[in-house]
Amino acid sequence: MSIISPSTNPGRLRSFIHCLAVLLDDKPTEDRILCEGGVLLRQLIAVDDWLPDACAQARPERYQQYLLHADSSERFSVVSFVWGPGQTTPIHDHTVWGLIGMLRGAEYSQAYRAADDGSLRPEGDAVKLVPGTVEAVSPTIGDIHRVRNAFADSVSVSIHVYGANIGAVRRSVYAEDGSSKPFISGYSNAHLPNIRDRSIELENL
Ligand code: FE
């Protein structure tokens, strides 16, 4: 019987990172990345036993974004977003492909599109993401949205994968009148989780 605690099973994240890197080695189209990468992300979030507790901590001042892994060539990054009660992002873009998988709780993603007068208008209803849901963004399929925790009284966690080291990408936040400001998000954590120590897993084989 395994003695691995519910939040310290890094094998699932390690496997996801490996499989995504193998997919990207094939230099796939964006369509294929979103489709096959989405399948991999759905598998990753299907079981909630691997996210380190340190990367699931909400803070009252704002939502948190913890870097879990950055590819050595910065082809992709994996980030846990932790939403405190009622927390929301500004309207923002990504400039690269992204996949969002809901792990705990729920969130709403509202897409925006530029109107003829340059202002930003909501496009359709907000999409509700629940555990197991995967959503995609990119400049080709729709890149501007606002995300908020669906709950006013509890924490939600989503796992995001982007086609770059997203914390270092020059992006924009928007007002509804269409005006924008540049931003670089950075990350909330100074240290990465150690997913390479296999000793506990090996002792339990
Ligand atoms: Fe986003």
mmCIF file of C-alpha atoms and ligand atoms in Angstrom:
data_model
loop_
_atom_site.group_PDB
_atom_site.id
_atom_site.type_symbol
_atom_site.label_atom_id
_atom_site.label_comp_id
_atom_site.label_asym_id
_atom_site.label_seq_id
_atom_site.Cartn_x
_atom_site.Cartn_y
_atom_site.Cartn_z
ATOM 1 C CA MET A 1 0.000 0.000 0.000
ATOM 2 C CA SER A 2 1.309 3.439 -0.918
ATOM 3 C CA ILE A 3 2.159 5.870 1.869
ATOM 4 C CA ILE A 4 2.387 8.788 -0.563
ATOM 5 C CA SER A 5 0.259 11.567 0.863
ATOM 6 C CA PRO A 6 -2.524 13.015 -1.321
ATOM 7 C CA SER A 7 -0.538 16.093 -2.309
ATOM 8 C CA THR A 8 2.909 14.556 -2.818
ATOM 9 C CA ASN A 9 2.556 12.240 -5.802
ATOM 10 C CA PRO A 10 4.723 13.991 -8.413
ATOM 11 C CA GLY A 11 4.733 11.144 -10.940
ATOM 12 C CA ARG A 12 1.576 12.344 -12.666
ATOM 13 C CA LEU A 13 2.999 15.835 -13.318
ATOM 14 C CA ARG A 14 6.352 14.345 -14.385
ATOM 15 C CA SER A 15 4.600 12.098 -16.883
ATOM 16 C CA PHE A 16 2.503 14.995 -18.257
ATOM 17 C CA ILE A 17 5.635 17.110 -18.788
ATOM 18 C CA HIS A 18 7.385 14.239 -20.572
ATOM 19 C CA CYS A 19 4.435 13.473 -22.851
ATOM 20 C CA LEU A 20 3.921 17.134 -23.763
ATOM 21 C CA ALA A 21 7.630 17.529 -24.555
ATOM 22 C CA VAL A 22 7.487 14.443 -26.802
ATOM 23 C CA LEU A 23 4.421 15.905 -28.565
ATOM 24 C CA LEU A 24 6.215 19.225 -29.128
ATOM 25 C CA ASP A 25 9.344 17.424 -30.399
ATOM 26 C CA ASP A 26 7.188 16.480 -33.393
ATOM 27 C CA LYS A 27 6.703 20.189 -34.228
ATOM 28 C CA PRO A 28 2.914 19.831 -34.381
ATOM 29 C CA THR A 29 0.437 22.403 -35.653
ATOM 30 C CA GLU A 30 -1.340 24.500 -33.037
ATOM 31 C CA ASP A 31 -4.525 22.524 -33.705
ATOM 32 C CA ARG A 32 -2.735 19.315 -32.801
ATOM 33 C CA ILE A 33 -1.134 20.847 -29.705
ATOM 34 C CA LEU A 34 -4.509 22.016 -28.419
ATOM 35 C CA CYS A 35 -6.168 18.687 -29.244
ATOM 36 C CA GLU A 36 -3.516 16.219 -28.064
ATOM 37 C CA GLY A 37 -2.153 18.496 -25.346
ATOM 38 C CA GLY A 38 -5.738 18.899 -24.157
ATOM 39 C CA VAL A 39 -6.073 15.133 -23.835
ATOM 40 C CA LEU A 40 -2.867 15.024 -21.782
ATOM 41 C CA LEU A 41 -4.042 17.873 -19.543
ATOM 42 C CA ARG A 42 -7.413 16.170 -19.049
ATOM 43 C CA GLN A 43 -5.541 13.072 -17.867
ATOM 44 C CA LEU A 44 -3.387 15.182 -15.519
ATOM 45 C CA ILE A 45 -6.353 16.828 -13.806
ATOM 46 C CA ALA A 46 -8.454 13.656 -13.669
ATOM 47 C CA VAL A 47 -6.892 12.765 -10.317
ATOM 48 C CA ASP A 48 -6.148 15.361 -7.636
ATOM 49 C CA ASP A 49 -3.201 13.770 -5.845
ATOM 50 C CA TRP A 50 -0.123 15.478 -7.219
ATOM 51 C CA LEU A 51 -0.219 19.272 -6.753
ATOM 52 C CA PRO A 52 2.157 20.285 -3.934
ATOM 53 C CA ASP A 53 0.333 22.121 -1.147
ATOM 54 C CA ALA A 54 2.818 24.999 -1.474
ATOM 55 C CA CYS A 55 1.487 25.610 -5.002
ATOM 56 C CA ALA A 56 -2.167 25.570 -3.928
ATOM 57 C CA GLN A 57 -2.129 28.431 -1.415
ATOM 58 C CA ALA A 58 -4.503 31.354 -1.918
ATOM 59 C CA ARG A 59 -3.607 34.828 -0.713
ATOM 60 C CA PRO A 60 -6.149 37.506 0.112
ATOM 61 C CA GLU A 61 -4.546 40.283 -1.949
ATOM 62 C CA ARG A 62 -4.815 38.622 -5.374
ATOM 63 C CA TYR A 63 -4.953 35.337 -7.272
ATOM 64 C CA GLN A 64 -1.699 33.375 -7.278
ATOM 65 C CA GLN A 65 0.184 31.819 -10.188
ATOM 66 C CA TYR A 66 2.752 29.214 -9.198
ATOM 67 C CA LEU A 67 5.203 27.970 -11.809
ATOM 68 C CA LEU A 68 5.276 24.157 -11.642
ATOM 69 C CA HIS A 69 7.607 23.587 -14.596
ATOM 70 C CA ALA A 70 9.207 25.476 -17.468
ATOM 71 C CA ASP A 71 10.553 23.543 -20.441
ATOM 72 C CA SER A 72 14.334 23.941 -20.810
ATOM 73 C CA SER A 73 13.845 25.630 -24.195
ATOM 74 C CA GLU A 74 10.831 27.554 -22.840
ATOM 75 C CA ARG A 75 8.568 25.875 -25.411
ATOM 76 C CA PHE A 76 5.969 25.519 -22.660
ATOM 77 C CA SER A 77 5.275 26.202 -19.001
ATOM 78 C CA VAL A 78 2.890 24.632 -16.487
ATOM 79 C CA VAL A 79 1.323 26.888 -13.857
ATOM 80 C CA SER A 80 -1.173 26.390 -11.014
ATOM 81 C CA PHE A 81 -3.596 29.292 -10.694
ATOM 82 C CA VAL A 82 -5.107 29.614 -7.230
ATOM 83 C CA TRP A 83 -8.228 31.716 -6.886
ATOM 84 C CA GLY A 84 -9.203 32.994 -3.468
ATOM 85 C CA PRO A 85 -12.906 33.626 -2.793
ATOM 86 C CA GLY A 86 -14.284 36.029 -5.406
ATOM 87 C CA GLN A 87 -10.919 36.767 -7.015
ATOM 88 C CA THR A 88 -10.797 37.769 -10.681
ATOM 89 C CA THR A 89 -8.280 38.656 -13.383
ATOM 90 C CA PRO A 90 -8.377 41.820 -15.441
ATOM 91 C CA ILE A 91 -9.318 41.360 -19.109
ATOM 92 C CA HIS A 92 -6.068 40.063 -20.600
ATOM 93 C CA ASP A 93 -4.442 38.271 -23.517
ATOM 94 C CA HIS A 94 -1.812 35.514 -23.702
ATOM 95 C CA THR A 95 -0.173 35.925 -27.170
ATOM 96 C CA VAL A 96 0.624 32.175 -27.234
ATOM 97 C CA TRP A 97 -1.465 28.998 -27.111
ATOM 98 C CA GLY A 98 -2.809 28.035 -23.728
ATOM 99 C CA LEU A 99 -4.762 25.184 -22.138
ATOM 100 C CA ILE A 100 -6.692 25.611 -18.884
ATOM 101 C CA GLY A 101 -7.730 22.563 -16.872
ATOM 102 C CA MET A 102 -9.916 22.823 -13.771
ATOM 103 C CA LEU A 103 -8.598 20.868 -10.800
ATOM 104 C CA ARG A 104 -10.596 22.104 -7.770
ATOM 105 C CA GLY A 105 -13.649 24.309 -7.371
ATOM 106 C CA ALA A 106 -14.844 26.157 -10.472
ATOM 107 C CA GLU A 107 -14.190 29.316 -12.474
ATOM 108 C CA TYR A 108 -15.866 31.389 -15.159
ATOM 109 C CA SER A 109 -14.026 32.423 -18.323
ATOM 110 C CA GLN A 110 -15.604 35.296 -20.240
ATOM 111 C CA ALA A 111 -14.260 35.774 -23.787
ATOM 112 C CA TYR A 112 -14.046 39.277 -25.297
ATOM 113 C CA ARG A 113 -13.796 40.441 -28.892
ATOM 114 C CA ALA A 114 -13.022 43.871 -30.325
ATOM 115 C CA ALA A 115 -16.029 45.738 -31.747
ATOM 116 C CA ASP A 116 -15.837 48.051 -34.762
ATOM 117 C CA ASP A 117 -15.354 51.062 -32.478
ATOM 118 C CA GLY A 118 -12.347 49.406 -30.830
ATOM 119 C CA SER A 119 -14.074 48.644 -27.553
ATOM 120 C CA LEU A 120 -14.134 45.138 -26.127
ATOM 121 C CA ARG A 121 -17.458 43.333 -25.954
ATOM 122 C CA PRO A 122 -18.224 40.063 -24.163
ATOM 123 C CA GLU A 123 -18.471 37.272 -26.718
ATOM 124 C CA GLY A 124 -21.197 34.859 -25.707
ATOM 125 C CA ASP A 125 -21.852 33.740 -22.169
ATOM 126 C CA ALA A 126 -19.090 33.048 -19.674
ATOM 127 C CA VAL A 127 -17.931 29.440 -19.810
ATOM 128 C CA LYS A 128 -18.050 27.633 -16.465
ATOM 129 C CA LEU A 129 -15.090 25.343 -15.891
ATOM 130 C CA VAL A 130 -15.606 22.521 -13.390
ATOM 131 C CA PRO A 131 -13.123 19.816 -12.333
ATOM 132 C CA GLY A 132 -12.117 17.872 -15.423
ATOM 133 C CA THR A 133 -12.954 20.683 -17.893
ATOM 134 C CA VAL A 134 -10.221 21.844 -20.295
ATOM 135 C CA GLU A 135 -10.478 25.105 -22.225
ATOM 136 C CA ALA A 136 -8.130 26.514 -24.876
ATOM 137 C CA VAL A 137 -7.004 30.034 -25.785
ATOM 138 C CA SER A 138 -4.693 31.349 -28.509
ATOM 139 C CA PRO A 139 -4.395 34.315 -30.845
ATOM 140 C CA THR A 140 -5.968 32.199 -33.625
ATOM 141 C CA ILE A 141 -9.006 30.837 -31.738
ATOM 142 C CA GLY A 142 -9.628 33.734 -29.313
ATOM 143 C CA ASP A 143 -7.072 35.103 -26.894
ATOM 144 C CA ILE A 144 -8.741 37.782 -24.783
ATOM 145 C CA HIS A 145 -10.721 36.862 -21.689
ATOM 146 C CA ARG A 146 -11.405 37.547 -18.046
ATOM 147 C CA VAL A 147 -11.412 34.730 -15.497
ATOM 148 C CA ARG A 148 -13.012 34.685 -12.063
ATOM 149 C CA ASN A 149 -13.503 32.242 -9.242
ATOM 150 C CA ALA A 150 -17.047 30.883 -9.439
ATOM 151 C CA PHE A 151 -17.195 30.850 -5.642
ATOM 152 C CA ALA A 152 -17.390 33.780 -3.234
ATOM 153 C CA ASP A 153 -16.580 31.609 -0.222
ATOM 154 C CA SER A 154 -13.983 29.028 -1.268
ATOM 155 C CA VAL A 155 -10.715 28.519 -3.143
ATOM 156 C CA SER A 156 -10.535 27.204 -6.724
ATOM 157 C CA VAL A 157 -7.456 25.844 -8.506
ATOM 158 C CA SER A 158 -6.818 25.476 -12.248
ATOM 159 C CA ILE A 159 -3.780 24.096 -14.063
ATOM 160 C CA HIS A 160 -2.617 26.123 -17.061
ATOM 161 C CA VAL A 161 -0.198 25.169 -19.824
ATOM 162 C CA TYR A 162 1.151 27.781 -22.239
ATOM 163 C CA GLY A 163 3.319 27.704 -25.345
ATOM 164 C CA ALA A 164 6.051 29.827 -23.745
ATOM 165 C CA ASN A 165 7.519 30.726 -20.351
ATOM 166 C CA ILE A 166 4.305 32.636 -19.730
ATOM 167 C CA GLY A 167 5.544 34.605 -16.716
ATOM 168 C CA ALA A 168 8.136 36.269 -18.948
ATOM 169 C CA VAL A 169 5.882 37.035 -21.925
ATOM 170 C CA ARG A 170 5.035 40.668 -22.739
ATOM 171 C CA ARG A 171 1.238 40.740 -22.723
ATOM 172 C CA SER A 172 -1.602 43.234 -22.308
ATOM 173 C CA VAL A 173 -4.439 43.944 -19.927
ATOM 174 C CA TYR A 174 -7.463 45.780 -21.298
ATOM 175 C CA ALA A 175 -10.242 48.081 -20.206
ATOM 176 C CA GLU A 176 -13.670 47.585 -21.771
ATOM 177 C CA ASP A 177 -13.130 50.737 -23.865
ATOM 178 C CA GLY A 178 -10.366 48.785 -25.644
ATOM 179 C CA SER A 179 -7.436 50.691 -24.140
ATOM 180 C CA SER A 180 -4.547 48.455 -23.084
ATOM 181 C CA LYS A 181 -1.551 48.405 -20.778
ATOM 182 C CA PRO A 182 1.487 46.146 -21.115
ATOM 183 C CA PHE A 183 2.233 43.636 -18.361
ATOM 184 C CA ILE A 184 4.578 40.768 -17.601
ATOM 185 C CA SER A 185 2.983 38.478 -15.033
ATOM 186 C CA GLY A 186 5.973 36.804 -13.395
ATOM 187 C CA TYR A 187 5.155 34.091 -10.867
ATOM 188 C CA SER A 188 4.091 33.937 -7.221
ATOM 189 C CA ASN A 189 6.701 31.374 -6.168
ATOM 190 C CA ALA A 190 10.461 31.767 -5.769
ATOM 191 C CA HIS A 191 11.093 27.990 -5.731
ATOM 192 C CA LEU A 192 9.900 25.214 -8.007
ATOM 193 C CA PRO A 193 8.420 21.990 -6.616
ATOM 194 C CA ASN A 194 10.916 19.123 -6.684
ATOM 195 C CA ILE A 195 9.273 16.564 -8.957
ATOM 196 C CA ARG A 196 12.521 14.687 -9.609
ATOM 197 C CA ASP A 197 12.960 13.078 -6.173
ATOM 198 C CA ARG A 198 11.607 9.583 -6.826
ATOM 199 C CA SER A 199 12.829 8.049 -3.569
ATOM 200 C CA ILE A 200 9.422 7.760 -1.840
ATOM 201 C CA GLU A 201 7.859 6.269 -4.974
ATOM 202 C CA LEU A 202 10.720 3.797 -5.388
ATOM 203 C CA GLU A 203 10.555 2.743 -1.731
ATOM 204 C CA ASN A 204 6.867 1.953 -2.190
ATOM 205 C CA LEU A 205 7.249 -0.225 -5.282
HETATM 206 FE FE FE B 1 -5.969 33.862 -19.194
#
